[in-house]
Coordinates of C-alpha atoms and ligand atoms in Angstrom, one line a residue:
X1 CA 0.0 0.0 0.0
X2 CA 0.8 3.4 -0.6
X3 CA 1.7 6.4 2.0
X4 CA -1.4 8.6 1.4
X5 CA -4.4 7.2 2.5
X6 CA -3.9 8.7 6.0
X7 CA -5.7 12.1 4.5
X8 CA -2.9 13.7 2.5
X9 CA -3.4 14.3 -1.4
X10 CA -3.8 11.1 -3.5
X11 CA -3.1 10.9 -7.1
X12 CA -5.5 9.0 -9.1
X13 CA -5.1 7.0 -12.1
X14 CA -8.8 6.2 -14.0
X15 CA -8.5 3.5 -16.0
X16 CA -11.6 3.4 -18.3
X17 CA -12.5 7.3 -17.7
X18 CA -15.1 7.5 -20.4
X19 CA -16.9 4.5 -19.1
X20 CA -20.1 4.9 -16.7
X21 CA -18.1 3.8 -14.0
X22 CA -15.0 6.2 -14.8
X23 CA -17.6 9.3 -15.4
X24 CA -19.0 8.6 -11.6
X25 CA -15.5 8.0 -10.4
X26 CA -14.5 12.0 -11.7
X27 CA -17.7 12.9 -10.7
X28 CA -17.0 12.1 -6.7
X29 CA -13.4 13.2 -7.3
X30 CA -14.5 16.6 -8.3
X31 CA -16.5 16.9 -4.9
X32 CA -13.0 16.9 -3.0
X33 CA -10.3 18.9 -4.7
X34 CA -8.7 18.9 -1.9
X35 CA -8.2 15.4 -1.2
X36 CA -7.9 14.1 -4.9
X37 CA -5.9 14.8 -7.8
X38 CA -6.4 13.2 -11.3
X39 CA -2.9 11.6 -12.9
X40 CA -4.0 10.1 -15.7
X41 CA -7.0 9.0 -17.7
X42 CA -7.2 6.4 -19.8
X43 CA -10.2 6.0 -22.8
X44 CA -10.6 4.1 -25.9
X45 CA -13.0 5.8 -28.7
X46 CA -14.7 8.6 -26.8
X47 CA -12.5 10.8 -27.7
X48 CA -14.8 14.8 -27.4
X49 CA -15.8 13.3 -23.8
X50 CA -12.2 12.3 -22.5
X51 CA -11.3 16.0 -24.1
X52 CA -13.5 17.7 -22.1
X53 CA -12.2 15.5 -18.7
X54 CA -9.1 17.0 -19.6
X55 CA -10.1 20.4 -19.5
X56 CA -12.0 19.5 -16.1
X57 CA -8.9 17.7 -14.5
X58 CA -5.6 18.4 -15.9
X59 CA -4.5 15.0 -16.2
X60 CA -0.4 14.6 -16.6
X61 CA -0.8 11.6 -19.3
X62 CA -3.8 10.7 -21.4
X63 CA -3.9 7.1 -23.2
X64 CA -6.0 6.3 -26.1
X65 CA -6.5 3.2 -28.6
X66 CA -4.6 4.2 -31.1
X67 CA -2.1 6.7 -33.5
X68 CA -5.5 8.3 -35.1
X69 CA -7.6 9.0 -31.6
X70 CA -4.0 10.8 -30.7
X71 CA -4.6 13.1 -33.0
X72 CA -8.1 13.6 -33.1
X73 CA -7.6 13.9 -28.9
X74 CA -4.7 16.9 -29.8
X75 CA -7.3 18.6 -31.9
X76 CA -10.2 18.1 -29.8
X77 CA -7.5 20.1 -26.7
X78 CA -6.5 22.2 -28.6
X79 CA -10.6 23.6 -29.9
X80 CA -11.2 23.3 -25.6
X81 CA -7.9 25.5 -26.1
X82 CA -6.2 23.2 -23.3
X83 CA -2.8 24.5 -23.2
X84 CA -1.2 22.8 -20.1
X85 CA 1.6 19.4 -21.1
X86 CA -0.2 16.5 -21.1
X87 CA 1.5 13.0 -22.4
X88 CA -0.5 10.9 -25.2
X89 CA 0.2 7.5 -25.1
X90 CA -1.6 4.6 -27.5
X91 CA 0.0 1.5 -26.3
X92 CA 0.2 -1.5 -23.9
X93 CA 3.4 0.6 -21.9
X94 CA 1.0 3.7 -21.8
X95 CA -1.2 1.9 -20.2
X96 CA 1.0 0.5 -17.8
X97 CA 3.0 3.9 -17.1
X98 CA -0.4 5.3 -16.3
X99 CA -1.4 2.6 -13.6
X100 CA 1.9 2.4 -12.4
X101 CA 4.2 5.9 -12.1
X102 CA 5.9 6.4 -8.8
X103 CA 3.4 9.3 -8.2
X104 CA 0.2 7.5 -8.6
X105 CA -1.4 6.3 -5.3
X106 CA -4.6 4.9 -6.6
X107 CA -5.8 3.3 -9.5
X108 CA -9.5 2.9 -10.4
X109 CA -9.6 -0.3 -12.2
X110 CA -12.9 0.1 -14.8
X111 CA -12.0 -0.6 -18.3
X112 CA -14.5 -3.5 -19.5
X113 CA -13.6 -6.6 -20.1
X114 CA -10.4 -9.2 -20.4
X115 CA -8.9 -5.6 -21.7
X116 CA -8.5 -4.4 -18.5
X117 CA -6.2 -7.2 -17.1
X118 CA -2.6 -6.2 -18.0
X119 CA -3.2 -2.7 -16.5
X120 CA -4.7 -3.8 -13.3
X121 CA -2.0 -6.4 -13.1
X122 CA 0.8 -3.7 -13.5
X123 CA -1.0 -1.7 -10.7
X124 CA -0.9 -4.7 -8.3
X125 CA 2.7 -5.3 -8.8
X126 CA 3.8 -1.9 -8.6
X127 CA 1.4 -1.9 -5.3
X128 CA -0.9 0.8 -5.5
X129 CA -4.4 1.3 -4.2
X130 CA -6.5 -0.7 -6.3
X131 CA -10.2 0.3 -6.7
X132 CA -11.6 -2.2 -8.5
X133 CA -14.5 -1.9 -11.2
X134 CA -13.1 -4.5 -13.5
X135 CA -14.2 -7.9 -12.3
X136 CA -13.6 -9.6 -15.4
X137 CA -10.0 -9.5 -15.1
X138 CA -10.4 -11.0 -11.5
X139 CA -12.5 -13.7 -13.1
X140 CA -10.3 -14.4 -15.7
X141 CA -6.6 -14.6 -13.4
X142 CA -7.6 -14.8 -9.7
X143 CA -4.4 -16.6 -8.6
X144 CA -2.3 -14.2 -10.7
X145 CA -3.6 -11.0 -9.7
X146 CA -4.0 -12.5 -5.6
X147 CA -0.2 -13.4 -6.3
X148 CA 0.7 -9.7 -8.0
X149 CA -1.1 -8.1 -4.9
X150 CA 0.8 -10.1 -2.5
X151 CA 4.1 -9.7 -4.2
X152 CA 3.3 -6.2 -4.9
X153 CA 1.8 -5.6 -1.4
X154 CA -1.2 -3.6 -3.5
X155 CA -4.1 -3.1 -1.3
X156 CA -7.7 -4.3 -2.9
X157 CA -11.1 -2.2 -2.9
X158 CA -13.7 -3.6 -4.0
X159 CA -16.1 -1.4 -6.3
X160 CA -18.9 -4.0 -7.3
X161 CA -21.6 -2.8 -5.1
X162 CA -22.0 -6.4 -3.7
X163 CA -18.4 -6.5 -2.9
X164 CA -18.0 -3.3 -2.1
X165 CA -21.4 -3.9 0.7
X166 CA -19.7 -7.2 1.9
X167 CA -16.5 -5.5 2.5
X168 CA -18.4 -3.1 4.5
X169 CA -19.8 -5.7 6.4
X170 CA -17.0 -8.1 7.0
X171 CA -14.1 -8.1 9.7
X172 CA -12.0 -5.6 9.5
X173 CA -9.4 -6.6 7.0
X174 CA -12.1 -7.8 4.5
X175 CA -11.4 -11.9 4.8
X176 CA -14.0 -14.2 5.3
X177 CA -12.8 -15.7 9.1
X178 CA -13.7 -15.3 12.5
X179 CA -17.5 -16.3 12.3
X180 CA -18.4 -15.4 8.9
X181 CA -21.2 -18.1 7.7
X182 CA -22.3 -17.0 4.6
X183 CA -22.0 -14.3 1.9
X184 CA -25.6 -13.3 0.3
X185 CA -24.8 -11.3 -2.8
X186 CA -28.0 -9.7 -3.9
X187 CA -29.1 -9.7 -7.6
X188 CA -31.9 -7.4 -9.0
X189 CA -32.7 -10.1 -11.2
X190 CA -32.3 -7.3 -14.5
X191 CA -35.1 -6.1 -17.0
X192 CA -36.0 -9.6 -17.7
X193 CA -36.8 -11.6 -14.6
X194 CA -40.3 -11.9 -14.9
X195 CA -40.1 -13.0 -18.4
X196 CA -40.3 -16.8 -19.7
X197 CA -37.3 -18.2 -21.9
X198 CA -39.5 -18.3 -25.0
X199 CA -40.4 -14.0 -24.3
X200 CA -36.5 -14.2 -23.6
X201 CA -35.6 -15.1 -26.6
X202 CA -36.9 -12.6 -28.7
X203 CA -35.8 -9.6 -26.5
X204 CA -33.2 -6.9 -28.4
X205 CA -30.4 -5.1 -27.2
X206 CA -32.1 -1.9 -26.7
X207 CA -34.2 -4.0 -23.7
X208 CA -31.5 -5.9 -22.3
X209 CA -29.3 -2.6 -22.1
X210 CA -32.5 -0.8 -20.1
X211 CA -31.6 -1.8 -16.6
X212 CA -34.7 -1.2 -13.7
X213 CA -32.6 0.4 -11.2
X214 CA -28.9 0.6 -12.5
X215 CA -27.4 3.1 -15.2
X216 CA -24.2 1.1 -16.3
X217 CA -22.2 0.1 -19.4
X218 CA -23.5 -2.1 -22.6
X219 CA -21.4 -5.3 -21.4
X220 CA -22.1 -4.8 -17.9
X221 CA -26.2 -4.4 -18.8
X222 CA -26.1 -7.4 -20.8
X223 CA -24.8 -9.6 -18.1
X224 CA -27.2 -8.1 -15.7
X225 CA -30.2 -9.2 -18.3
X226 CA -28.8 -12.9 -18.4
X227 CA -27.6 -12.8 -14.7
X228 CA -24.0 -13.8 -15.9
X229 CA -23.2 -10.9 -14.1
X230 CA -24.0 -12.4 -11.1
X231 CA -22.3 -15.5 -11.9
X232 CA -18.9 -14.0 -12.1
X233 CA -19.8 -11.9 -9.1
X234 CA -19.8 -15.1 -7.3
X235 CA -16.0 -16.1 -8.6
X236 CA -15.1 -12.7 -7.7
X237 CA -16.5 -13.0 -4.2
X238 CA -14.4 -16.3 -3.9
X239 CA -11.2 -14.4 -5.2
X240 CA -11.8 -11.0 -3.2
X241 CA -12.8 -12.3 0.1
X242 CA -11.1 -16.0 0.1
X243 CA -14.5 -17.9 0.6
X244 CA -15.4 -21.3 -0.5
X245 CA -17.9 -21.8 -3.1
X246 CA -20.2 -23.7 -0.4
X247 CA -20.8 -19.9 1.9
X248 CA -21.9 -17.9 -1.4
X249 CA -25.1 -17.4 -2.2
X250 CA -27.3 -15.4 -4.5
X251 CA -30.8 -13.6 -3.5
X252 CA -32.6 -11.8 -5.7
X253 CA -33.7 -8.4 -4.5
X254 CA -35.6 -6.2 -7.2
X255 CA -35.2 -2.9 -5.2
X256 CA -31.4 -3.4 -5.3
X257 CA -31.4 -0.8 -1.9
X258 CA -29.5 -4.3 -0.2
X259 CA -26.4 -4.3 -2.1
X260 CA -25.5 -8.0 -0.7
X261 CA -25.1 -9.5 3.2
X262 CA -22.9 -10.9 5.7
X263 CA -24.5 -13.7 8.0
X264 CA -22.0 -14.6 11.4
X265 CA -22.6 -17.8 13.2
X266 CA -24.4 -16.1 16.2
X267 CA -27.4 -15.5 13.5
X268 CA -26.6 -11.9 13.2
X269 CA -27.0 -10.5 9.6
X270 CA -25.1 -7.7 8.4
X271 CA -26.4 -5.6 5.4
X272 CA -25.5 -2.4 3.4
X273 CA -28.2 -0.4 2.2
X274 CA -28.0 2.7 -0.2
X275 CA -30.0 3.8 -3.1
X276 CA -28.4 2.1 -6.4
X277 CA -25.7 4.5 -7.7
X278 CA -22.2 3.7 -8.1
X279 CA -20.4 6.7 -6.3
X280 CA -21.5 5.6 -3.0
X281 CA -18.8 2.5 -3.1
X282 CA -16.8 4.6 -5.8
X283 CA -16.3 7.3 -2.3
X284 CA -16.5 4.5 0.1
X285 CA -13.6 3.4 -1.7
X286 CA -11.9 6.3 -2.3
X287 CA -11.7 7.7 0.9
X288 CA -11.3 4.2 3.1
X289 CA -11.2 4.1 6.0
X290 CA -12.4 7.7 6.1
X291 CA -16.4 8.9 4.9
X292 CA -16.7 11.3 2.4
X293 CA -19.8 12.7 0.7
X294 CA -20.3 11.2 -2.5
X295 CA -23.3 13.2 -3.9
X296 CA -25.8 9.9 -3.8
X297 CA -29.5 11.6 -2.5
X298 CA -30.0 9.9 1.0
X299 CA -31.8 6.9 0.8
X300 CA -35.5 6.9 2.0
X301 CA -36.7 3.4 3.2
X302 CA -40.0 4.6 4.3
X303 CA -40.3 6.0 0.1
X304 CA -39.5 2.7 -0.6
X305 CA -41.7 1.2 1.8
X306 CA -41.3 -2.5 0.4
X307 CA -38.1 -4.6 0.1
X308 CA -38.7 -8.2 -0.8
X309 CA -36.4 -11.0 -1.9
X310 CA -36.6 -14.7 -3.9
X311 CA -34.6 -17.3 -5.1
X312 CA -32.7 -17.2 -8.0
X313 CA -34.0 -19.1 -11.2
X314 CA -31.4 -21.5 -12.4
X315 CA -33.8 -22.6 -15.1
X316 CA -34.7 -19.3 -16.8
X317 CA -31.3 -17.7 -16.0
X318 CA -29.2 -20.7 -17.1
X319 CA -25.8 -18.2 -17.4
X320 CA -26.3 -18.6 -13.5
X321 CA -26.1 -21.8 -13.2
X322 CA -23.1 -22.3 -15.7
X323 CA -20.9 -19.5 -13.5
X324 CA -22.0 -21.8 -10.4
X325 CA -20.8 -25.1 -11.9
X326 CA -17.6 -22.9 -13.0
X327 CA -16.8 -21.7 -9.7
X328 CA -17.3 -25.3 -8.4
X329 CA -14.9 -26.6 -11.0
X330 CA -12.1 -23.7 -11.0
X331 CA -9.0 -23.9 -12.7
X332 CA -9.4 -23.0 -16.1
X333 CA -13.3 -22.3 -16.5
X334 CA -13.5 -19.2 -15.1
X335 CA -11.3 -17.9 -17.6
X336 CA -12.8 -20.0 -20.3
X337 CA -16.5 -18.6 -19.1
X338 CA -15.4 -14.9 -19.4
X339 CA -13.8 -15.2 -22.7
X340 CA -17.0 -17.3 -24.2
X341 CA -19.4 -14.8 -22.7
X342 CA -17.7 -11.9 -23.5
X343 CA -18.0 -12.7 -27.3
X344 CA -21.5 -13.7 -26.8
X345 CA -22.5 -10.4 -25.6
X346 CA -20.3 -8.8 -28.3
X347 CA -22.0 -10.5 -30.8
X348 CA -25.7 -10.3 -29.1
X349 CA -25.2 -6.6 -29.1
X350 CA -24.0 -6.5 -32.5
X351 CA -27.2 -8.7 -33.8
X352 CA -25.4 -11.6 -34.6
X353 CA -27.1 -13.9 -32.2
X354 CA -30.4 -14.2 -29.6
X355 CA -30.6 -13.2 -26.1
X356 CA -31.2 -16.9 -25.4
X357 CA -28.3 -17.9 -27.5
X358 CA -26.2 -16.2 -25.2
X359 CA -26.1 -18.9 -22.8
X360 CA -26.0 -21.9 -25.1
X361 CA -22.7 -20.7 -26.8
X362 CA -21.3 -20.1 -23.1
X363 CA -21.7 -23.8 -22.4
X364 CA -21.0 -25.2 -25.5
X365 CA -17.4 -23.7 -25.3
X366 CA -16.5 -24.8 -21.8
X367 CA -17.7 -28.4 -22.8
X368 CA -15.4 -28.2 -26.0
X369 CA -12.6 -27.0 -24.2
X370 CA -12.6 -29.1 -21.1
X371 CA -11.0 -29.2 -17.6
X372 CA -7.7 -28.4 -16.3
X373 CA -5.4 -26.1 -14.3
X374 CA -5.7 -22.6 -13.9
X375 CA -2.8 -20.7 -16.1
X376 CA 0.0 -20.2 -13.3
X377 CA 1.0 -17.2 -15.5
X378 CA -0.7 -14.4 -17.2
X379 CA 1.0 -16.1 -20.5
X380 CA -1.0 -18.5 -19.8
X381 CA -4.1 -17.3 -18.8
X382 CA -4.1 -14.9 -21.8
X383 CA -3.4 -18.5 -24.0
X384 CA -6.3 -19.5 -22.9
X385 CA -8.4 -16.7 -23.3
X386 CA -7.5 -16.7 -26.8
X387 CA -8.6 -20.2 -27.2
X388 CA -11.9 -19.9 -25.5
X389 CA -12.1 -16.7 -28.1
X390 CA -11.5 -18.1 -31.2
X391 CA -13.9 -21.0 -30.3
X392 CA -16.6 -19.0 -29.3
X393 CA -16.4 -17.1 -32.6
X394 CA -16.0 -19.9 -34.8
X395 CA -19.9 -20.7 -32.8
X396 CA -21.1 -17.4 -33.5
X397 CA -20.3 -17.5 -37.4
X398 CA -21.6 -21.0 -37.6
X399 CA -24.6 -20.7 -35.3
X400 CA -25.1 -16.6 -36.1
X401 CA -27.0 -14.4 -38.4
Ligands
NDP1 P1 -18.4 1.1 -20.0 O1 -18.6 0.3 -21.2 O2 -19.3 2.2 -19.7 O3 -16.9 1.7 -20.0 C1 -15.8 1.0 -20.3 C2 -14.5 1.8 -20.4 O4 -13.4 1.0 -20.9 C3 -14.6 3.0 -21.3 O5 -13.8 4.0 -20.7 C4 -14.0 2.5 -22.6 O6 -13.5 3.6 -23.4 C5 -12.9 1.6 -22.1 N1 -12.5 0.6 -23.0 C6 -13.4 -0.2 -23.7 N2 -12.6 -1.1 -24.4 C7 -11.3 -0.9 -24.2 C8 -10.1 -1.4 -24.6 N3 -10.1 -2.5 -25.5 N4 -8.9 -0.9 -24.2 C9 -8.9 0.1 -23.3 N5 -10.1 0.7 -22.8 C10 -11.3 0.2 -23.2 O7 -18.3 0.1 -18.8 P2 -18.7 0.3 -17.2 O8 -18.1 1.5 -16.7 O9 -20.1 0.0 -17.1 O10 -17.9 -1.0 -16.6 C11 -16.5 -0.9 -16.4 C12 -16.1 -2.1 -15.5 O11 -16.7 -2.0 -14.2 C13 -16.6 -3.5 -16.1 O12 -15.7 -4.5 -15.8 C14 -17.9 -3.8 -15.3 O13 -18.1 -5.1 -15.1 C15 -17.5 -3.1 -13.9 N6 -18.7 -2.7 -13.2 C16 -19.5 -1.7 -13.6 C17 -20.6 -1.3 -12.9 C18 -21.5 -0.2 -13.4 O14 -22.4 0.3 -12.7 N7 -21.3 0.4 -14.6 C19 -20.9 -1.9 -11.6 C20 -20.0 -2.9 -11.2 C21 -18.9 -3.2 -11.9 P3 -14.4 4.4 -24.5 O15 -15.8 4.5 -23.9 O16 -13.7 5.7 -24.6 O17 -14.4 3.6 -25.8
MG2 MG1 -22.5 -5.7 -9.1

């Protein structure tokens, strides 16, 4: 861990800036210019938005995805008539600078996807403060980014909401120990959890992107619609928190005001509540173990009047079930999941395939692939992402539109 979390200025690195979760992350951080000071910002295509952050924040280095997003990012500063030295950087080492300069103290981890693994990584070696958004590269590596932390001595925020409630409401130190029976992580159960898999199956991107209660990326929505989302919140529980597959359960909780629970082995039940916007963990995180104001409106149970909760449906949310048997099995089918599912979604947003055939491609790769050992490496682990890739692919050109 890093020497400012004691209340002095941190420096913070936002990987994934132009992304929902980056946009509520500079949203809290302008709330407390005295506490918080932007390093870098990282985006990939958004180029007029991550523009104007610069103009907000002054950021010292600025990465993009490529040579042409440089330059349209130097013209787009230069109309906002930025004038202040700010590094452009469009590769891999750009991205790892920016995580990991000696004067960054925290870095928010919230670029989408298997993307987001090589920074993160770099950030847990060089041990910074990791806030992290990204759960897909916790999914994908587990052992190699609890081995980076530990080598690294990074210190680990959760910002899932579910993690970020259990964290809350563990033991100081944020281990699963001393008492700890269970972990409930709550799920809202998406836009589609009163319909029936043949309504499912006929469902467009537009409707699995409209969340009830959460405003969140296109990935992030999609998973929320099949409940895959929950599934790998699961494997990241077991990663985050060191808990066995056999104390993780799911509930489903429409409201989403419970953001997940903690149950001891005296009966007590620990809870976090809060409306359903991301800046309360973003600040929670931020400021740890300090409070800070993070502009969410107080929450009003006796608005809300009714909080009610269910089982999951394994049947009608078969993604569920898959990221259950995956967590059960380990080694290499978390990895393999992630990588199926992530080109799944891809191609479901795209129009390639159904909603329903979301779930069917998932399996079908981690039956084709089979069992084995979790990559000891990130070599490895990125092999194998590959693979499960190309194989899900090849099932989306046969089986697609
Ligand atoms: P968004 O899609 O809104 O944002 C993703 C960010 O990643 C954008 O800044 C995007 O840049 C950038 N990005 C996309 N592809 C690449 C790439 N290949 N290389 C580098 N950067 C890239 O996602 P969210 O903010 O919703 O989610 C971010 C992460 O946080 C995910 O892992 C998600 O699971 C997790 N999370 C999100 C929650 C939420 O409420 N949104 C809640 C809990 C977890 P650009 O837009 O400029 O192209
Ligand atoms: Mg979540």
């Amino acid at each position: 861990m890093t020497a400012t979390t004691a209340g002095g200025l941190q420096w913070v690195t936002v990987l994934g800036a132009t992304g929902s979760i980056g946009r509520s992350t500079l949203e809290v951080i302008a709330l407390h210019p005295e506490r918080y000071r932007v390093f870098a910002l990282t985006g990939h295509r958004q180029i007029d938005l991550l523009a104007r952050q610069c103009a907000r924040f002054a950021p010292r280095q600025v990465v993009v995805a490529d040579s042409a997003a440089v330059a349209q990012l130097r013209t787009a500063l230069a109309a906002l008539g930025v004038t202040h030295p700010i590094e452009i950087g469009c590769d891999r080492q750009a991205l790892e600078r920016a995580a990991t300069d000696p004067q960054v103290d925290t870095v928010m981890a919230a670029i989408v996807g298997a993307a987001g693994l090589e920074p993160t990584l770099a950030a847990a070696r060089a041990g910074k403060r990791i806030l992290l958004a990204n759960k897909e590269a916790l999914v994908m590596a587990g052992e190699v980014f609890g081995a980076a932390c530990s080598d690294g001595k990074a210190e680990v925020l959760p910002i899932d909401s579910e993690h970020n409630a259990v964290f809350q409401c563990l033991p100081p130190g944020g281990r699963v120990g001393l008492g700890v029976r269970r972990i409930l992580l709550t799920a809202s159960g998406g836009p589609f959890l009163r319909l029936t898999r043949a309504q499912m199956s006929t469902v467009t991107p537009e409707q699995a992107c409209a969340h009830p209660n959460w405003s969140m990326g296109r990935k992030i929505s999609v998973d929320s619609a099949t409940m895959m989302n929950k599934g790998l919140e699961l494997i990241e529980a077991h990663y985050l928190f060191g808990v066995a597959a056999s104390s993780l359960e799911v509930l489903v909780h429409p409201q989403s005001i419970v953001h997940s629970l903690v149950e001891y082995d005296d009966g007590s039940m620990l809870a976090q509540l809060g409306n359903p916007d991301m800046r309360t963990p973003i600040a929670h995180a931020l400021a740890h173990p300090q409070r800070i104001a993070s502009g969410v409106e107080p929450l009003s149970l006796a608005k809300i009047s009714t909080l009610s909760f269910e089982d999951p449906d394994l049947e009608r949310f078969p993604c569920l079930r898959l990221a259950l048997e995956v967590l059960g099995a380990g080694g290499r089918a978390p990895c393999m999941l992630n990588a199926a599912n992530e080109i799944a979604v891809a191609a479901f947003l795209s129009g390639r395939i159904g909603f329903t055939a979301i779930d069917a491609l998932n399996a079908e790769v981690l039956a084709r692939i089979g069992q084995g050992a979790a990559g000891a490496s990130i070599g490895a682990v990125l092999e194998l992402d590959a693979e499960a890739r190309a194989l899900a692919e090849q099932l989306v050109m046969e089986r697609g539109h």
